[in-house]
Every structure is written in C-alpha cells, then in structure tokens.
mmCIF file of C-alpha atoms and ligand atoms in Angstrom:
data_model
loop_
_atom_site.group_PDB
_atom_site.id
_atom_site.type_symbol
_atom_site.label_atom_id
_atom_site.label_comp_id
_atom_site.label_asym_id
_atom_site.label_seq_id
_atom_site.Cartn_x
_atom_site.Cartn_y
_atom_site.Cartn_z
ATOM 1 C CA MET A 1 49.740 158.689 145.531
ATOM 2 C CA GLN A 2 51.971 157.466 142.772
ATOM 3 C CA LEU A 3 55.699 156.693 142.851
ATOM 4 C CA GLU A 4 56.548 156.473 139.160
ATOM 5 C CA ASN A 5 60.247 155.879 138.593
ATOM 6 C CA LYS A 6 61.198 156.370 142.216
ATOM 7 C CA VAL A 7 63.917 153.951 143.286
ATOM 8 C CA VAL A 8 63.555 152.684 146.844
ATOM 9 C CA ILE A 9 65.499 150.270 149.068
ATOM 10 C CA VAL A 10 63.279 148.237 151.425
ATOM 11 C CA THR A 11 65.021 146.330 154.215
ATOM 12 C CA GLY A 12 63.244 143.187 155.367
ATOM 13 C CA GLY A 13 61.431 143.664 152.083
ATOM 14 C CA ALA A 14 60.652 140.024 151.297
ATOM 15 C CA ALA A 15 58.023 139.178 153.944
ATOM 16 C CA GLY A 16 55.800 140.604 156.667
ATOM 17 C CA ILE A 17 55.169 144.352 156.535
ATOM 18 C CA GLY A 18 58.273 144.747 154.341
ATOM 19 C CA GLY A 19 56.902 142.322 151.751
ATOM 20 C CA ALA A 20 53.636 144.272 151.684
ATOM 21 C CA ILE A 21 55.572 147.530 151.277
ATOM 22 C CA SER A 22 57.539 146.062 148.349
ATOM 23 C CA ARG A 23 54.346 144.986 146.578
ATOM 24 C CA VAL A 24 52.515 148.273 147.153
ATOM 25 C CA LEU A 25 55.474 150.421 146.053
ATOM 26 C CA VAL A 26 55.888 148.458 142.824
ATOM 27 C CA ALA A 27 52.129 148.625 142.169
ATOM 28 C CA ARG A 28 52.463 152.416 142.414
ATOM 29 C CA GLY A 29 55.277 152.592 139.900
ATOM 30 C CA ALA A 30 58.449 152.372 142.020
ATOM 31 C CA LYS A 31 61.510 150.267 141.352
ATOM 32 C CA ILE A 32 62.767 148.573 144.480
ATOM 33 C CA VAL A 33 65.769 146.803 145.935
ATOM 34 C CA ALA A 34 64.500 144.440 148.639
ATOM 35 C CA VAL A 35 67.061 143.246 151.193
ATOM 36 C CA ASP A 36 66.241 140.272 153.373
ATOM 37 C CA LEU A 37 67.737 137.228 155.100
ATOM 38 C CA ASN A 38 64.936 135.112 153.709
ATOM 39 C CA ALA A 39 66.153 134.190 150.204
ATOM 40 C CA GLU A 40 63.189 131.931 149.493
ATOM 41 C CA ALA A 41 60.710 134.749 150.145
ATOM 42 C CA GLY A 42 62.963 137.086 148.147
ATOM 43 C CA ASP A 43 62.893 134.801 145.116
ATOM 44 C CA ALA A 44 59.105 134.522 145.387
ATOM 45 C CA LEU A 45 58.880 138.334 145.512
ATOM 46 C CA VAL A 46 60.923 138.682 142.326
ATOM 47 C CA SER A 47 58.876 136.061 140.486
ATOM 48 C CA GLY A 48 55.677 137.790 141.565
ATOM 49 C CA LEU A 49 56.715 141.357 140.759
ATOM 50 C CA GLY A 50 59.151 141.042 137.864
ATOM 51 C CA GLU A 51 61.648 143.484 136.437
ATOM 52 C CA ASN A 52 61.048 146.378 138.798
ATOM 53 C CA VAL A 53 62.452 144.415 141.738
ATOM 54 C CA ARG A 54 65.960 143.394 142.656
ATOM 55 C CA PHE A 55 66.486 141.102 145.614
ATOM 56 C CA LEU A 56 69.619 141.123 147.737
ATOM 57 C CA ALA A 57 70.005 138.271 150.224
ATOM 58 C CA GLY A 58 71.853 139.425 153.326
ATOM 59 C CA ASP A 59 71.869 140.480 156.953
ATOM 60 C CA VAL A 60 70.967 144.148 157.336
ATOM 61 C CA SER A 61 73.334 144.546 160.284
ATOM 62 C CA ASP A 62 76.283 144.010 157.921
ATOM 63 C CA LYS A 63 77.566 147.357 156.607
ATOM 64 C CA ALA A 64 78.719 145.697 153.374
ATOM 65 C CA VAL A 65 75.111 144.646 152.683
ATOM 66 C CA ALA A 66 73.925 148.263 153.001
ATOM 67 C CA GLU A 67 76.635 149.394 150.608
ATOM 68 C CA ALA A 68 75.808 146.591 148.166
ATOM 69 C CA ALA A 69 72.108 147.545 148.175
ATOM 70 C CA VAL A 70 72.901 151.162 147.314
ATOM 71 C CA LYS A 71 75.309 150.044 144.587
ATOM 72 C CA LEU A 72 72.651 147.756 143.107
ATOM 73 C CA ALA A 73 70.077 150.573 143.081
ATOM 74 C CA LYS A 74 72.475 152.842 141.205
ATOM 75 C CA GLN A 75 73.739 150.208 138.803
ATOM 76 C CA ASP A 76 70.365 148.665 137.862
ATOM 77 C CA PHE A 77 67.940 151.561 138.352
ATOM 78 C CA GLY A 78 70.158 154.630 137.957
ATOM 79 C CA GLY A 79 69.937 156.221 141.399
ATOM 80 C CA LEU A 80 68.047 156.283 144.679
ATOM 81 C CA ASP A 81 65.034 158.278 145.907
ATOM 82 C CA GLY A 82 63.932 156.444 149.022
ATOM 83 C CA LEU A 83 64.981 154.131 151.826
ATOM 84 C CA VAL A 84 62.672 152.105 154.074
ATOM 85 C CA ASN A 85 64.406 150.718 157.161
ATOM 86 C CA ASN A 86 61.832 148.102 158.068
ATOM 87 C CA ALA A 87 63.801 144.981 159.137
ATOM 88 C CA HIS A 88 64.283 144.497 162.875
ATOM 89 C CA ALA A 89 64.755 141.187 164.691
ATOM 90 C CA SER A 90 64.300 140.973 168.449
ATOM 91 C CA ARG A 91 63.515 138.605 171.306
ATOM 92 C CA GLN A 92 61.256 139.372 174.231
ATOM 93 C CA ALA A 93 62.304 138.808 177.839
ATOM 94 C CA MET A 94 62.038 140.692 181.112
ATOM 95 C CA PHE A 95 64.952 143.109 181.575
ATOM 96 C CA ASN A 96 66.630 140.967 184.237
ATOM 97 C CA GLU A 97 66.607 137.946 181.945
ATOM 98 C CA LEU A 98 67.803 139.569 178.709
ATOM 99 C CA THR A 99 71.111 138.179 177.449
ATOM 100 C CA GLU A 100 73.919 140.102 175.733
ATOM 101 C CA GLU A 101 73.080 138.213 172.530
ATOM 102 C CA GLN A 102 69.490 139.418 172.703
ATOM 103 C CA TRP A 103 70.588 143.033 173.248
ATOM 104 C CA ASP A 104 73.010 142.729 170.326
ATOM 105 C CA LEU A 105 70.400 141.172 168.025
ATOM 106 C CA SER A 106 67.979 144.043 168.578
ATOM 107 C CA PHE A 107 70.521 146.859 168.350
ATOM 108 C CA ASN A 108 72.410 145.353 165.397
ATOM 109 C CA THR A 109 69.392 144.557 163.212
ATOM 110 C CA GLY A 110 67.419 147.631 164.335
ATOM 111 C CA PHE A 111 69.502 150.671 165.224
ATOM 112 C CA ARG A 112 72.850 149.781 163.649
ATOM 113 C CA ALA A 113 71.264 148.617 160.386
ATOM 114 C CA THR A 114 69.150 151.776 160.137
ATOM 115 C CA ARG A 115 72.196 153.959 160.773
ATOM 116 C CA GLN A 116 74.369 152.073 158.262
ATOM 117 C CA PHE A 117 71.748 152.053 155.496
ATOM 118 C CA MET A 118 71.157 155.777 156.011
ATOM 119 C CA ALA A 119 74.881 156.501 155.830
ATOM 120 C CA ALA A 120 75.301 154.367 152.700
ATOM 121 C CA ALA A 121 72.249 155.919 151.000
ATOM 122 C CA TYR A 122 73.032 159.552 151.836
ATOM 123 C CA PRO A 123 75.318 160.427 148.890
ATOM 124 C CA LEU A 124 72.744 159.237 146.327
ATOM 125 C CA LEU A 125 69.729 160.652 148.160
ATOM 126 C CA ALA A 126 71.470 164.007 148.415
ATOM 127 C CA THR A 127 71.885 164.323 144.660
ATOM 128 C CA ASN A 128 68.147 164.951 144.034
ATOM 129 C CA GLY A 129 66.544 164.920 147.465
ATOM 130 C CA GLY A 130 64.816 161.871 148.902
ATOM 131 C CA SER A 131 62.759 160.297 151.643
ATOM 132 C CA VAL A 132 63.771 157.936 154.444
ATOM 133 C CA VAL A 133 61.118 155.985 156.333
ATOM 134 C CA ASN A 134 62.292 154.352 159.544
ATOM 135 C CA PHE A 135 60.290 152.083 161.825
ATOM 136 C CA GLY A 136 59.297 152.721 165.420
ATOM 137 C CA SER A 137 56.958 150.871 167.744
ATOM 138 C CA GLY A 138 54.120 151.811 170.053
ATOM 139 C CA SER A 139 55.363 149.204 172.530
ATOM 140 C CA ALA A 140 58.533 151.286 172.865
ATOM 141 C CA MET A 141 56.554 154.487 173.441
ATOM 142 C CA VAL A 142 54.497 152.953 176.241
ATOM 143 C CA GLY A 143 57.331 150.873 177.745
ATOM 144 C CA GLN A 144 55.716 147.491 177.265
ATOM 145 C CA MET A 145 57.116 144.817 179.571
ATOM 146 C CA THR A 146 59.519 142.257 178.006
ATOM 147 C CA GLN A 147 60.493 144.751 175.295
ATOM 148 C CA ALA A 148 63.540 146.477 176.837
ATOM 149 C CA ALA A 149 66.031 145.504 174.100
ATOM 150 C CA TYR A 150 63.534 146.185 171.308
ATOM 151 C CA ALA A 151 62.074 149.373 172.789
ATOM 152 C CA SER A 152 65.507 150.878 173.453
ATOM 153 C CA ALA A 153 66.616 150.245 169.871
ATOM 154 C CA LYS A 154 63.321 151.607 168.491
ATOM 155 C CA GLU A 155 63.589 154.838 170.476
ATOM 156 C CA ALA A 156 67.236 155.197 169.382
ATOM 157 C CA ILE A 157 65.972 154.957 165.793
ATOM 158 C CA ARG A 158 63.435 157.726 166.479
ATOM 159 C CA GLY A 159 66.154 159.929 167.992
ATOM 160 C CA LEU A 160 68.392 159.359 164.983
ATOM 161 C CA SER A 161 65.455 160.147 162.681
ATOM 162 C CA ARG A 162 64.704 163.497 164.323
ATOM 163 C CA VAL A 163 68.347 164.591 164.230
ATOM 164 C CA THR A 164 68.905 163.587 160.600
ATOM 165 C CA ALA A 165 65.584 165.203 159.622
ATOM 166 C CA ASN A 166 67.122 168.484 160.815
ATOM 167 C CA GLU A 167 70.626 167.893 159.482
ATOM 168 C CA TRP A 168 69.562 166.621 156.042
ATOM 169 C CA ALA A 169 66.747 169.115 155.404
ATOM 170 C CA LYS A 170 69.270 171.283 153.544
ATOM 171 C CA ASP A 171 69.711 168.395 151.080
ATOM 172 C CA ASN A 172 65.936 168.031 150.679
ATOM 173 C CA ILE A 173 66.072 164.614 152.329
ATOM 174 C CA ARG A 174 63.109 163.977 154.595
ATOM 175 C CA VAL A 175 63.254 161.463 157.451
ATOM 176 C CA ASN A 176 60.075 160.183 159.076
ATOM 177 C CA VAL A 177 59.076 157.240 161.248
ATOM 178 C CA VAL A 178 56.116 154.896 160.912
ATOM 179 C CA SER A 179 54.893 153.074 163.988
ATOM 180 C CA PRO A 180 52.694 150.204 162.808
ATOM 181 C CA MET A 181 50.411 147.667 164.377
ATOM 182 C CA ALA A 182 49.870 144.788 161.961
ATOM 183 C CA LEU A 183 49.066 141.127 162.083
ATOM 184 C CA THR A 184 52.179 139.544 160.598
ATOM 185 C CA ASP A 185 53.599 136.073 161.248
ATOM 186 C CA GLY A 186 55.907 137.614 163.867
ATOM 187 C CA VAL A 187 52.963 139.148 165.715
ATOM 188 C CA LYS A 188 51.055 135.867 165.443
ATOM 189 C CA ALA A 189 53.977 134.043 167.110
ATOM 190 C CA TRP A 190 54.141 136.737 169.820
ATOM 191 C CA SER A 191 50.372 136.448 170.420
ATOM 192 C CA GLU A 192 50.763 132.714 170.975
ATOM 193 C CA ALA A 193 53.670 133.189 173.399
ATOM 194 C CA TYR A 194 51.967 136.009 175.319
ATOM 195 C CA PRO A 195 48.185 135.625 174.759
ATOM 196 C CA GLN A 196 47.203 137.970 177.574
ATOM 197 C CA MET A 197 49.491 140.753 176.340
ATOM 198 C CA TYR A 198 48.111 140.268 172.818
ATOM 199 C CA GLN A 199 44.540 140.546 174.099
ATOM 200 C CA ASP A 200 45.461 143.647 176.127
ATOM 201 C CA SER A 201 46.969 145.224 172.985
ATOM 202 C CA LEU A 202 43.901 144.368 170.934
ATOM 203 C CA ASP A 203 41.608 145.860 173.593
ATOM 204 C CA LYS A 204 43.491 149.166 173.284
ATOM 205 C CA ILE A 205 42.969 149.548 169.522
ATOM 206 C CA PRO A 206 39.989 151.879 168.989
ATOM 207 C CA LEU A 207 39.508 150.590 165.437
ATOM 208 C CA GLY A 208 39.162 147.124 166.977
ATOM 209 C CA ARG A 209 41.669 145.091 164.984
ATOM 210 C CA PHE A 210 45.337 144.684 164.186
ATOM 211 C CA GLY A 211 46.154 146.311 160.855
ATOM 212 C CA ASP A 212 46.630 144.606 157.531
ATOM 213 C CA PRO A 213 50.238 145.093 156.286
ATOM 214 C CA GLU A 214 49.188 145.668 152.686
ATOM 215 C CA THR A 215 46.120 147.867 153.054
ATOM 216 C CA ASP A 216 46.696 149.602 156.397
ATOM 217 C CA VAL A 217 50.460 150.123 156.737
ATOM 218 C CA ALA A 218 52.162 150.033 153.306
ATOM 219 C CA PRO A 219 50.035 152.914 151.871
ATOM 220 C CA ILE A 220 51.244 155.169 154.692
ATOM 221 C CA VAL A 221 54.852 154.302 153.833
ATOM 222 C CA ALA A 222 54.066 155.020 150.161
ATOM 223 C CA PHE A 223 52.655 158.416 151.153
ATOM 224 C CA LEU A 224 55.818 159.292 153.109
ATOM 225 C CA LEU A 225 57.962 158.303 150.110
ATOM 226 C CA SER A 226 55.849 160.337 147.710
ATOM 227 C CA ASP A 227 55.912 164.041 146.912
ATOM 228 C CA ASP A 228 52.496 164.360 148.582
ATOM 229 C CA SER A 229 54.341 164.427 151.920
ATOM 230 C CA ARG A 230 57.077 166.787 150.757
ATOM 231 C CA TYR A 231 56.429 169.236 153.634
ATOM 232 C CA MET A 232 56.675 166.527 156.340
ATOM 233 C CA THR A 233 59.909 165.623 158.075
ATOM 234 C CA GLY A 234 60.990 164.495 161.539
ATOM 235 C CA GLN A 235 57.525 163.059 162.246
ATOM 236 C CA THR A 236 56.328 159.801 163.724
ATOM 237 C CA VAL A 237 53.176 158.588 161.980
ATOM 238 C CA MET A 238 51.083 156.106 163.955
ATOM 239 C CA ALA A 239 49.649 153.392 161.676
ATOM 240 C CA ASP A 240 48.048 151.619 164.600
ATOM 241 C CA GLY A 241 44.276 151.987 164.573
ATOM 242 C CA GLY A 242 44.522 154.753 167.171
ATOM 243 C CA ALA A 243 46.173 152.575 169.838
ATOM 244 C CA ASN A 244 48.949 154.973 170.844
ATOM 245 C CA LYS A 245 48.473 158.684 170.571
ATOM 246 C CA LEU A 246 51.399 161.080 170.514
ATOM 247 C CA TYR A 247 50.698 164.628 171.628
HETATM 248 N N1 NAD B 1 53.945 143.893 163.184
HETATM 249 C C1 NAD B 1 53.666 144.841 164.061
HETATM 250 O O1 NAD B 1 52.554 144.979 164.585
HETATM 251 C C2 NAD B 1 54.727 145.817 164.442
HETATM 252 C C3 NAD B 1 54.497 146.653 165.542
HETATM 253 C C4 NAD B 1 55.432 147.624 165.831
HETATM 254 C C5 NAD B 1 56.565 147.744 165.033
HETATM 255 N N2 NAD B 1 56.765 146.875 163.996
HETATM 256 C C6 NAD B 1 57.966 147.042 163.198
HETATM 257 O O2 NAD B 1 57.634 146.935 161.816
HETATM 258 C C7 NAD B 1 58.733 146.349 161.099
HETATM 259 C C8 NAD B 1 58.298 145.121 160.348
HETATM 260 O O3 NAD B 1 57.709 144.230 161.252
HETATM 261 P P1 NAD B 1 57.182 142.791 160.814
HETATM 262 O O4 NAD B 1 56.174 142.439 161.848
HETATM 263 O O5 NAD B 1 56.820 142.760 159.382
HETATM 264 O O6 NAD B 1 58.486 141.899 161.037
HETATM 265 P P2 NAD B 1 58.736 140.387 160.557
HETATM 266 O O7 NAD B 1 59.614 139.833 161.583
HETATM 267 O O8 NAD B 1 57.441 139.708 160.254
HETATM 268 O O9 NAD B 1 59.442 140.557 159.147
HETATM 269 C C9 NAD B 1 60.620 141.188 159.009
HETATM 270 C C10 NAD B 1 61.325 140.835 157.697
HETATM 271 O O10 NAD B 1 62.655 141.210 157.970
HETATM 272 C C11 NAD B 1 63.527 140.123 157.659
HETATM 273 N N3 NAD B 1 64.694 140.174 158.547
HETATM 274 C C12 NAD B 1 64.739 139.898 159.869
HETATM 275 N N4 NAD B 1 66.001 140.045 160.322
HETATM 276 C C13 NAD B 1 66.749 140.425 159.260
HETATM 277 C C14 NAD B 1 68.121 140.710 159.079
HETATM 278 N N5 NAD B 1 68.980 140.665 160.111
HETATM 279 N N6 NAD B 1 68.553 141.048 157.849
HETATM 280 C C15 NAD B 1 67.701 141.086 156.790
HETATM 281 N N7 NAD B 1 66.390 140.826 156.909
HETATM 282 C C16 NAD B 1 65.915 140.493 158.126
HETATM 283 C C17 NAD B 1 62.705 138.878 157.849
HETATM 284 O O11 NAD B 1 63.249 137.794 157.101
HETATM 285 C C18 NAD B 1 61.329 139.326 157.361
HETATM 286 O O12 NAD B 1 61.208 139.132 155.964
HETATM 287 C C19 NAD B 1 59.809 146.090 162.156
HETATM 288 O O13 NAD B 1 60.668 147.195 162.246
HETATM 289 C C20 NAD B 1 59.009 145.965 163.423
HETATM 290 O O14 NAD B 1 59.773 146.209 164.566
HETATM 291 C C21 NAD B 1 55.876 145.913 163.688
#
C-alpha cells in the first residue's frame, strides 16, 4: 500500500526497527519526521533519504521534544497524518533486582513518551483523521522473566491504545499496536547476554526465524498507517512469525 503525501512522525526512527520503518515509509511516498537520540544515525538517514525526511535529535521522554516534532511536521510538511511510537529503552533484570532508575527508564521512554507524543499530535491528527501505531511486545504478553519494567510499560501502552482507539474514533483517528519480533542490534545484544532465553524464543517461532525489520515488520506498520486499514482500530497486530497468538 502507498502513503503518498502522508506526513508521519517516527520515534526512534534513525536505527533498528524505527530506521527500517523510516526507509519503508519514504519509499512508499510518505514524508517523515524521525526523532532519535542517535544523531549520527539520524544524519545518515537524512543523507540516504533526502528531502522527504526531517531529523530531530532528542530524548522521546521529554515533552518538549514531542511538541517540537509536531511543530516541525506542520512547519515543513504542512500537517500530520500518522504517528509511530517505536522508541523504547529498557534494561533486563529479575524483579527483585530492578532499580528505580531501570523502572524510570522503561516507563519514561516507553509509556510516558507514547502518551506525550499522542497528546502533542492529537490536534493535528484530528483535523483530517489519522493513524497512530504504538509498539507492544510478546515478552510482555507471556510475562517473560527479567522483563518486569519493560513488560509493565508495554502493557500500559496497549491499555492506552485501546482506550484512545475508542475515544478518538469520533475524530477518525485510529490507534493500533504492532508487536514485533526482529533481529536488531538490541536483540543481538540481548541474545548474547541471555543465550538460552534467545534460543527458547527462537524455538517458539513457527516461521523459524527472527523477523527482518525492513521486510517483515515495517510493511505492517505501513499498512496500519495507510487507508487500506481504515476499518481497523484498537487492535494488536503480531509481526512475530506466529510466536505469540492472541485469541
Ligand atoms: N526487536 C524486537 O524483536 C522487538 C520485540 C518486541 C518489541 N520490540 C519493540 O520494537 C520497538 C523497536 O525496537 P528495536 O529493537 O528496533 O529497538 P532498538 O533499541 O534497536 O532501537 C530503538 C531506536 O530508538 C532510539 N532510542 C532509544 N531510546 C531513545 C530515547 N530515549 N529517545 C529517542 N530515541 C531513543 C535508539 O537510538 C534507536 O535508534 C521498541 O518499542 C521495542 O520495544 C522489539
């Protein structure tokens, strides 16, 4: 599906799954504002993709960054049609060992950032309707050990998504969640720290592999941003090779 002239904010949009989303959206005709802490990757994104990309260096947990991203979308591209809340930093530890800093990192970059970007984007999205894609995780749905701070923030994001899907339907704003499984640098680092857990996860993927960010996950995000999914809202879409099934 095509996204001609749709303007979309992508958080964590310089690298990992977010970088893949940025590239795929632009290839399908969108104009994007990518927000990321990683300025080097952001500059590389802009040089690779050109005039249809703006990069904003910043921490997504900062409300001012969310407001600046929306302002940039309006000023440079004339409005806003979509928001992808992809960035989320977290650390793994058993519940009894998790520190306050680790809880704050996960909730601030995950739940708080998603909430603040949605609030900042709402007035523009409401003018013509729009689509919000938030990010969940299968490890949260199954309660994977060492993921308490991450899983709690991810499920809070899904709760927020279902409520806003209902509240914002009157404005023709759809809110859906993608739950991916993809081999990014972050997952590679996790697999090295917890090789047995990685192998266990791999064994549970019916399609037999971790997904590719660009060809397995980003197209599903593009679909949810496009008019092809205009009758879908409040859903969680599993882009995970069949690993976790929601009934
Ligand atoms: N990779 C997977 O298999 C997997 C599985 C389940 C869920 N997810 C979710 O998918 C999303 C993307 O995952 P990923 O593996 O690409 O992550 P990643 O860590 O590889 O990349 C995230 C991007 O976000 C940026 N970022 C991190 N903290 C930020 C902050 N505070 N402010 C601005 N930018 C920040 C990073 O610089 C990076 O460019 C996340 O929400 C993650 O929880 C991923």
